Every structure is written in structure tokens, then in C-alpha cells.
XYZ file of N, CA, C and O in Angstrom:
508
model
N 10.818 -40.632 -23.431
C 11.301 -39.474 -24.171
C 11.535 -38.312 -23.215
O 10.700 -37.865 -22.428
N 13.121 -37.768 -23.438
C 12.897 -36.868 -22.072
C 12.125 -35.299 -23.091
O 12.017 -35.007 -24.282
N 11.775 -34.703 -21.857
C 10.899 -33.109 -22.704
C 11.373 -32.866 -21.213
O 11.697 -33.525 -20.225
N 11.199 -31.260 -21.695
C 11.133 -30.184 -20.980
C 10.001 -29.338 -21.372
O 9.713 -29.431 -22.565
N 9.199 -28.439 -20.589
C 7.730 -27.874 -21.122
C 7.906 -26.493 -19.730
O 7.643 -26.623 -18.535
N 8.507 -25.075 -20.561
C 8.497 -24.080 -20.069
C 7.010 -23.333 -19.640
O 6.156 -23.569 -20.495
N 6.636 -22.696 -18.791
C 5.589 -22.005 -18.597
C 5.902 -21.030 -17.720
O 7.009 -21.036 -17.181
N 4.886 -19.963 -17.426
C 5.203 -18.853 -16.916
C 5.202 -17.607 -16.937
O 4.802 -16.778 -16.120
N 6.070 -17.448 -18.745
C 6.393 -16.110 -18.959
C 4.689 -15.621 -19.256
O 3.611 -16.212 -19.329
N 5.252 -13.933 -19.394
C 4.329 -12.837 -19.561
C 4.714 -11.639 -19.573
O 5.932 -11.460 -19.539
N 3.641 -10.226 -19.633
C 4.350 -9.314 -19.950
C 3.862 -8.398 -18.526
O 2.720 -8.285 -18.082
N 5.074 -7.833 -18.019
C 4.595 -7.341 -16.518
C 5.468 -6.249 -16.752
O 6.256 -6.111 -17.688
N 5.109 -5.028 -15.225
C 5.580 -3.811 -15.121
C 6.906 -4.127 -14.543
O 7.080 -5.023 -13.717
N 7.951 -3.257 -15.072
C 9.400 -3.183 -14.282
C 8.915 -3.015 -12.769
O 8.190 -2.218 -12.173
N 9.545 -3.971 -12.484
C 9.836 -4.042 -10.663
C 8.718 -4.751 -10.308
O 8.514 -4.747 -9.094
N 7.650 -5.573 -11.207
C 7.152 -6.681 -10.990
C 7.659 -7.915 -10.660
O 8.889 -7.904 -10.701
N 7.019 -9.346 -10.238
C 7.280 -10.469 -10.070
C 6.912 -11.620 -10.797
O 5.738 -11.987 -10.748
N 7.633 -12.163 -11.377
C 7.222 -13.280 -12.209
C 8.136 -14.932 -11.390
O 9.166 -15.137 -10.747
N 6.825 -15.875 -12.005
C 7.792 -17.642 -11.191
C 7.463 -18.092 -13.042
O 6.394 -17.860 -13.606
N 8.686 -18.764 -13.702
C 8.732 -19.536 -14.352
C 8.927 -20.939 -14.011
O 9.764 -21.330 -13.196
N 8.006 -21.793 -14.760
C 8.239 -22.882 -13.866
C 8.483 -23.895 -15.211
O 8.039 -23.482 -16.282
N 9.246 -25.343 -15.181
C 9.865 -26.097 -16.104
C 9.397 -27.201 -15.526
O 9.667 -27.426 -14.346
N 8.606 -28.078 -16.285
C 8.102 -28.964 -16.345
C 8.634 -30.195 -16.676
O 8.441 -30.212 -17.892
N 9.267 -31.410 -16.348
C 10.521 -32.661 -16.885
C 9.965 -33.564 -16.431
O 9.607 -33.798 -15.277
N 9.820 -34.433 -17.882
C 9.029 -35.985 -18.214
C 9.613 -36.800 -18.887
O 9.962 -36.518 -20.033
N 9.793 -37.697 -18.474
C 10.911 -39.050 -19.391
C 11.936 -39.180 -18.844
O 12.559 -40.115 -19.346
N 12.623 -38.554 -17.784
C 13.678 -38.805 -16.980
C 13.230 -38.088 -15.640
O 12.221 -37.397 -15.499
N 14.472 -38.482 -14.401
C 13.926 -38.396 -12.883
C 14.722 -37.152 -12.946
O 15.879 -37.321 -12.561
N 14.337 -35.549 -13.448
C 15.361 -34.360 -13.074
C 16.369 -33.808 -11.799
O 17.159 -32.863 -11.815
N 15.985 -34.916 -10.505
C 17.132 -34.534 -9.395
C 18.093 -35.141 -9.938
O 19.078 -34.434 -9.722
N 18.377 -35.977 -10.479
C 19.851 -36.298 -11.003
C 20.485 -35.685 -11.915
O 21.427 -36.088 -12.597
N 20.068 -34.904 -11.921
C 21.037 -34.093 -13.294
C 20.979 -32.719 -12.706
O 20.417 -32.422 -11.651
N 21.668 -31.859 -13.566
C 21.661 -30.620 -12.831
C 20.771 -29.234 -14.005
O 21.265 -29.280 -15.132
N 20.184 -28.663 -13.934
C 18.919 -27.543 -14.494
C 19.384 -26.559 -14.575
O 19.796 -26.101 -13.509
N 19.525 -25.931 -15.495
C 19.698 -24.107 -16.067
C 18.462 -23.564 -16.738
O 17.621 -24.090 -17.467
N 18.607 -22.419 -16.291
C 17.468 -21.363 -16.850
C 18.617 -20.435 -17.769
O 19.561 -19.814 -17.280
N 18.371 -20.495 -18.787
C 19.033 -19.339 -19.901
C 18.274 -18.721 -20.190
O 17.177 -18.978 -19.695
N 18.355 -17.668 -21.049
C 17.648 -16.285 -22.127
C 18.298 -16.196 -23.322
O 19.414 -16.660 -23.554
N 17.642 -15.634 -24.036
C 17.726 -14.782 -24.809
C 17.136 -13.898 -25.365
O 15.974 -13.890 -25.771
N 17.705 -13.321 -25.396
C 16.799 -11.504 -26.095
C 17.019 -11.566 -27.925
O 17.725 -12.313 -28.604
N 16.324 -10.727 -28.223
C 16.447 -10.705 -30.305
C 17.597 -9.521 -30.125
O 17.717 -8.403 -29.624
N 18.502 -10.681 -30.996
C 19.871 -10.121 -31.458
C 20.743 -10.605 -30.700
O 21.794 -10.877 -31.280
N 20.707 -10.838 -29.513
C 21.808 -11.228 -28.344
C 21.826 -12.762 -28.699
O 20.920 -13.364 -29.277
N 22.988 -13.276 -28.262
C 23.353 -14.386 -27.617
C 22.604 -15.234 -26.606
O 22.191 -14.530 -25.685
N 22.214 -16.853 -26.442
C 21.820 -17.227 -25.255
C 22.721 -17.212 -24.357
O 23.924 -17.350 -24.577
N 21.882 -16.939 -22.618
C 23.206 -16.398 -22.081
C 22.531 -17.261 -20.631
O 21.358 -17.089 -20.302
N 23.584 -18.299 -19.767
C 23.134 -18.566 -18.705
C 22.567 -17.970 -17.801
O 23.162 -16.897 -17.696
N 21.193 -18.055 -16.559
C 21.063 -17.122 -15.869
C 21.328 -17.845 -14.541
O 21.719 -17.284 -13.518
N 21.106 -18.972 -14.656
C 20.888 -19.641 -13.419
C 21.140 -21.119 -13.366
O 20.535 -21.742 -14.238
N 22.143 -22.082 -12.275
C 22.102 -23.180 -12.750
C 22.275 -23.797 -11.629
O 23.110 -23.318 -10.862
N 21.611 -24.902 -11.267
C 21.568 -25.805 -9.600
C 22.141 -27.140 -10.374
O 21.880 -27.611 -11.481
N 23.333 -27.690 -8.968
C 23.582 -28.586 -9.526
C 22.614 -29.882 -8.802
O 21.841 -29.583 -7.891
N 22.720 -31.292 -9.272
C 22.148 -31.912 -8.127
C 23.049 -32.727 -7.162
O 22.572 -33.274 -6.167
N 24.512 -32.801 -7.519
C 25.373 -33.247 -6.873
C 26.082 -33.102 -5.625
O 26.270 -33.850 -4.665
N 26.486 -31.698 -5.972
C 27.060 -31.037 -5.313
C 26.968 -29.588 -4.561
O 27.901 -28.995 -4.020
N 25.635 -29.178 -4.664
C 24.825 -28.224 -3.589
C 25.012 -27.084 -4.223
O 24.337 -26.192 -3.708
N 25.911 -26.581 -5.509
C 26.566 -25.737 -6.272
C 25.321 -25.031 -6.920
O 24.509 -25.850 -7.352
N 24.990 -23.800 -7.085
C 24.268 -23.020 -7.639
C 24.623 -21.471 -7.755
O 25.062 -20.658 -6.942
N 24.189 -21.378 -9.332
C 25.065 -20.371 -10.191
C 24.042 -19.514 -10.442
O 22.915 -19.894 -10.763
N 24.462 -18.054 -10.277
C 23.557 -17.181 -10.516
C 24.715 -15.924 -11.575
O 25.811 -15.565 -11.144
N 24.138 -15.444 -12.958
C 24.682 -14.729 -13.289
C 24.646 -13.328 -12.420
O 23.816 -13.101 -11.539
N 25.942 -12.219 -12.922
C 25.334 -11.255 -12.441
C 24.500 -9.883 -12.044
O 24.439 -9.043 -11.147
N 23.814 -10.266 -13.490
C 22.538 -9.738 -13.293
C 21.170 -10.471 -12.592
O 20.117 -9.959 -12.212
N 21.473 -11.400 -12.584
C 20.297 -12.377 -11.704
C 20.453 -12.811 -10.177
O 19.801 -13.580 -9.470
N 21.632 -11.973 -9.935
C 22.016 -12.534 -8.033
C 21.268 -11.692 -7.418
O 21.502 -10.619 -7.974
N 20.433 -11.509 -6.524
C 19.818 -11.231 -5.768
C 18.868 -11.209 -6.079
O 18.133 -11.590 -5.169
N 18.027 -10.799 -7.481
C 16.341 -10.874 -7.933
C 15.772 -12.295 -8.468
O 14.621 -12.635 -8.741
N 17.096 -13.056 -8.520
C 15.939 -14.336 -9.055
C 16.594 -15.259 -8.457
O 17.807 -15.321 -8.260
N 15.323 -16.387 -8.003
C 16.040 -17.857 -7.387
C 15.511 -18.895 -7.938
O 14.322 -19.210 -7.993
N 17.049 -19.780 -8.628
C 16.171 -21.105 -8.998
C 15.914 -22.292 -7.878
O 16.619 -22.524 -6.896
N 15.027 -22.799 -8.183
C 14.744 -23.677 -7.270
C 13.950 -25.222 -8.105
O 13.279 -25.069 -9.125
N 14.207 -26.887 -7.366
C 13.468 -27.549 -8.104
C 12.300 -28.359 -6.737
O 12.358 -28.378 -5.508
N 11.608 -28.768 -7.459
C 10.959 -29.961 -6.339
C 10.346 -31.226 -7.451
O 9.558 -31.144 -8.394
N 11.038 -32.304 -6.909
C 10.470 -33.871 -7.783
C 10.644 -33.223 -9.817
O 11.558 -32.889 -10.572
N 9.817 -33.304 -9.849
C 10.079 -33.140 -11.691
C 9.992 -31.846 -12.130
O 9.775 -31.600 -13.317
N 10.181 -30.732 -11.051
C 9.762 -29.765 -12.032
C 10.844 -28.309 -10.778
O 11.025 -28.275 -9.561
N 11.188 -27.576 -11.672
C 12.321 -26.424 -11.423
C 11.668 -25.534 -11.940
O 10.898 -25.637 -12.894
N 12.072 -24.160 -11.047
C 11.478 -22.935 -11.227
C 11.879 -21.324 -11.055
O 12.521 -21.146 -10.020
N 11.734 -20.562 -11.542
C 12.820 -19.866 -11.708
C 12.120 -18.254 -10.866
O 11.631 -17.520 -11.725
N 12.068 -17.949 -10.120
C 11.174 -16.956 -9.603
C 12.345 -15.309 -9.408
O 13.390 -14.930 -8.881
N 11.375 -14.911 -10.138
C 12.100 -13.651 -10.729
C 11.351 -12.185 -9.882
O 10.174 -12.037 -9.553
N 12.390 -11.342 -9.720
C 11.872 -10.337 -8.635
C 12.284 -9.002 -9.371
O 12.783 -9.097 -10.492
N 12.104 -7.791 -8.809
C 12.586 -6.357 -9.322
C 12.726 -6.067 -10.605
O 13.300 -5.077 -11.060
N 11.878 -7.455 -11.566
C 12.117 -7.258 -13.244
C 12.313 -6.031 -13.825
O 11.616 -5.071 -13.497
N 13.222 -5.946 -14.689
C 13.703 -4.558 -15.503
C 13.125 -4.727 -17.158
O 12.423 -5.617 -17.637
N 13.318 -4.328 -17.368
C 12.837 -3.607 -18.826
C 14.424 -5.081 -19.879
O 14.425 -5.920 -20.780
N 15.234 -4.568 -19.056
C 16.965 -5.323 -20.175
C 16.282 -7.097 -19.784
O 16.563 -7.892 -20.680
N 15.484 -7.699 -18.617
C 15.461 -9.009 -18.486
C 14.190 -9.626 -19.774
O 13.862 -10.797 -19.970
N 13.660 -8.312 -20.521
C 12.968 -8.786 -21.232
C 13.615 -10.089 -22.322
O 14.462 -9.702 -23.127
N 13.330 -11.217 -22.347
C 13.711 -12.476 -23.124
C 13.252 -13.448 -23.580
O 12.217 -13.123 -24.163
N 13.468 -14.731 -23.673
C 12.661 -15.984 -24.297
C 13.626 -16.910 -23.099
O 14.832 -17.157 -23.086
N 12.817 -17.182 -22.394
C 13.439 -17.960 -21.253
C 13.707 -19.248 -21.384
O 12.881 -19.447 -22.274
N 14.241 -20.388 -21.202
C 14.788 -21.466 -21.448
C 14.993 -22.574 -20.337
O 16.191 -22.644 -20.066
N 14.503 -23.143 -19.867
C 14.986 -24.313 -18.726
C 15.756 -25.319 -19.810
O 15.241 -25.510 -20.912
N 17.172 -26.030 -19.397
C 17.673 -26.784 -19.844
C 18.297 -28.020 -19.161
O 18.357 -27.872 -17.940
N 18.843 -29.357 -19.670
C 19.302 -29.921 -18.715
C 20.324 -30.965 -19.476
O 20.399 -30.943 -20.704
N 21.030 -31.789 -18.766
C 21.742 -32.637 -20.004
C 21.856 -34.061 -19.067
O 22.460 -34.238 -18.009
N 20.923 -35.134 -19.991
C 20.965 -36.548 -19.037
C 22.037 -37.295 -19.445
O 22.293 -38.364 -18.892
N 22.804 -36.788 -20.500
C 24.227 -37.402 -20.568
C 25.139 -37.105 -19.743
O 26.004 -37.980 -19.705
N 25.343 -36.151 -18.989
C 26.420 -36.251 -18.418
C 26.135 -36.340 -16.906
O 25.535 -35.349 -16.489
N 26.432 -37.339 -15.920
C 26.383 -37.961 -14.925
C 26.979 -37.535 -13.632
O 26.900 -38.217 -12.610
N 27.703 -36.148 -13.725
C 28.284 -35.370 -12.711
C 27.241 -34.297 -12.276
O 27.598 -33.457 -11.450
N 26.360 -34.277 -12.626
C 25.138 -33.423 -11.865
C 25.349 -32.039 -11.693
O 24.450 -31.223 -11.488
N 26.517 -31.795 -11.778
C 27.209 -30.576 -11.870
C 27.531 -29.416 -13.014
O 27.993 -29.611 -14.138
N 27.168 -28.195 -12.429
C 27.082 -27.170 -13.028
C 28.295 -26.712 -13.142
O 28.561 -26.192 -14.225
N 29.257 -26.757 -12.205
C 30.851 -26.331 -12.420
C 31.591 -27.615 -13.634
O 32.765 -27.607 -14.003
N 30.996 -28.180 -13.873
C 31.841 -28.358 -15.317
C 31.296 -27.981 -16.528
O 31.491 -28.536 -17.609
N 30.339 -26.649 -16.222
C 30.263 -25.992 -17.371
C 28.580 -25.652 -17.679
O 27.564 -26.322 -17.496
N 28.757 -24.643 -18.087
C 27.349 -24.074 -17.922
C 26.657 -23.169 -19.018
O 25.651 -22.460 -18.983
N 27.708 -23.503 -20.142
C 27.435 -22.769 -21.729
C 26.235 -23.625 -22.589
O 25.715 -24.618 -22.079
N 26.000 -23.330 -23.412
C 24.831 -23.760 -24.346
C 25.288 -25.187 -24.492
O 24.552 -26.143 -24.249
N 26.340 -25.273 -24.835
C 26.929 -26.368 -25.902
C 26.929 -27.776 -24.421
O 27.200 -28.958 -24.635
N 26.577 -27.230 -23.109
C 27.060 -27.828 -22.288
C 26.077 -28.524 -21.263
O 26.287 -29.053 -20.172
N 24.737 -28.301 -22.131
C 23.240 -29.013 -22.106
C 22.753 -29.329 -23.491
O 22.777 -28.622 -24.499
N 22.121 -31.053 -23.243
C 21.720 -31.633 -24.620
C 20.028 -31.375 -24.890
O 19.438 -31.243 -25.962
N 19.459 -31.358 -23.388
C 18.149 -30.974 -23.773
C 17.620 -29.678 -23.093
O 17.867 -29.250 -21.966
N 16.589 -29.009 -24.369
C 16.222 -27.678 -24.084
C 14.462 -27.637 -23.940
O 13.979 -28.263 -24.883
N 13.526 -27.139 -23.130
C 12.594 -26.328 -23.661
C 12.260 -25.498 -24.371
O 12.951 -24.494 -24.199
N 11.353 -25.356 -25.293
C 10.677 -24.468 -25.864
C 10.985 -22.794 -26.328
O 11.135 -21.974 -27.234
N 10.936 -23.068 -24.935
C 10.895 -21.595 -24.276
C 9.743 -20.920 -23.771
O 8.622 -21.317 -24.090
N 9.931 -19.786 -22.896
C 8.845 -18.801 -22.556
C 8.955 -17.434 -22.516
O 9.825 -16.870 -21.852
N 8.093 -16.831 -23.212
C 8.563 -15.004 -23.716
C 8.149 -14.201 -21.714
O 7.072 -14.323 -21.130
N 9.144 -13.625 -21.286
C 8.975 -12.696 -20.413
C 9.157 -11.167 -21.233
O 10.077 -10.864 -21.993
N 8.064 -10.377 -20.855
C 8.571 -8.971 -21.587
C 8.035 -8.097 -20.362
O 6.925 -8.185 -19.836
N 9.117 -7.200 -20.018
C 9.203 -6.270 -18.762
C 8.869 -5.321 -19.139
O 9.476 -5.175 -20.200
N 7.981 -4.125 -18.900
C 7.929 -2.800 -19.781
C 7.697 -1.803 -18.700
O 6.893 -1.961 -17.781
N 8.520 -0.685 -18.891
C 8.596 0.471 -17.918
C 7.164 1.143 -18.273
O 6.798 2.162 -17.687
């Protein structure tokens, strides 16, 4: 059974450091490619971050280029977050999709464009 099992979040001072880390059991996660999404209450889920395993390709939105890096090792990807603001407050998301076999994040990196999700994990930033 594949799972995903988010951990991590918490509630820290703006311009603190947080590592979310994603946990993947029932399938081998270097073959496929891993996104970290959000969402905030009221907003949209919105990609933040996505490594492919194919093709060396890794996507950073741009609010997340320079303060956060995803990274994986063997079964488990992690999302380490820097200069947190008050707006990154969210419900964090590691995702992945073992259907599709291109490992790759450049063919798409929207909700609809991963089959399996975690949980989630609440980060809340407060000035």
C-alpha cells in the first residue's frame, strides 16, 4: 500500500527554521518524482517545490527560491524551510504519483498531476 506520512510542521517565529520531512512506504520513492504543496484556509493548493527523479529537474515556486530546499534520501524527502514569514503559514503536503513513469516534474506539477498525497502538516509562522 503506497502512504505518505508528513511530519515536522509547528508553530515558530518569522525568520525561524523549520525541516519537514515525508515519510514513503509501499513503493521505492527515487523513482518517481516528490512535491511539497500548501495550503492556507481559503486559498488554493499551491505547488512549492518539486524534484524530479529522472531528470535532475527541480522546481521551486517563487516564493520558496532561495528559503527552502527540497531534498530526498532512500524513502523519505524533506523540505527544509528558512527566513519563514508570517504568508508561509499553511498545511503542508508531500505528494507523489506512482503512475506515471517519467519521474518528471516538467510534465506537470498541479494537484491533478499527483495521485498520492499525505496527510498533511500545519506550519504556522507568527510575527
Amino acid at each position: 500500500q503506497v502512504q505518505l506520512v508528513e511530519s515536522g510542521g509547528d508553530s515558530v517565529q518569522s525568520g525561524g527554521s523549520l525541516r519537514l520531512s515525508c515519510s514513503a512506504s509501499g513503493f521505492t520513492l527515487s523513482r518517481y518524482k516528490i512535491a511539497w504543496f500548501r495550503q492556507a484556509p481559503g486559498e488554493e493548493r499551491e505547488a512549492v517545490s518539486c524534484m524530479s527523479s529522472s531528470d535532475g529537474y527541480t522546481y521551486y515556486s517563487p516564493s520558496a527560491k532561495g528559503r527552502f530546499t527540497i531534498s530526498r534520501d532512500k524513502n523519505m524527502a524533506y523540505l527544509d524551510m528558512s527566513s519563514l514569514k508570517p504568508e508561509d503559514t499553511a498545511v503542508y503536503y508531500c505528494a507523489t504519483d506512482t503512475w506515471d513513469h517519467t519521474g518528471s516534474c516538467l510534465y506537470g506539477m498541479t494537484v491533478r498531476d499527483f495521485a498520492q498525497w499525505g496527510q498533511g502538516t500545519q506550519v504556522t509562522v507568527f510575527s
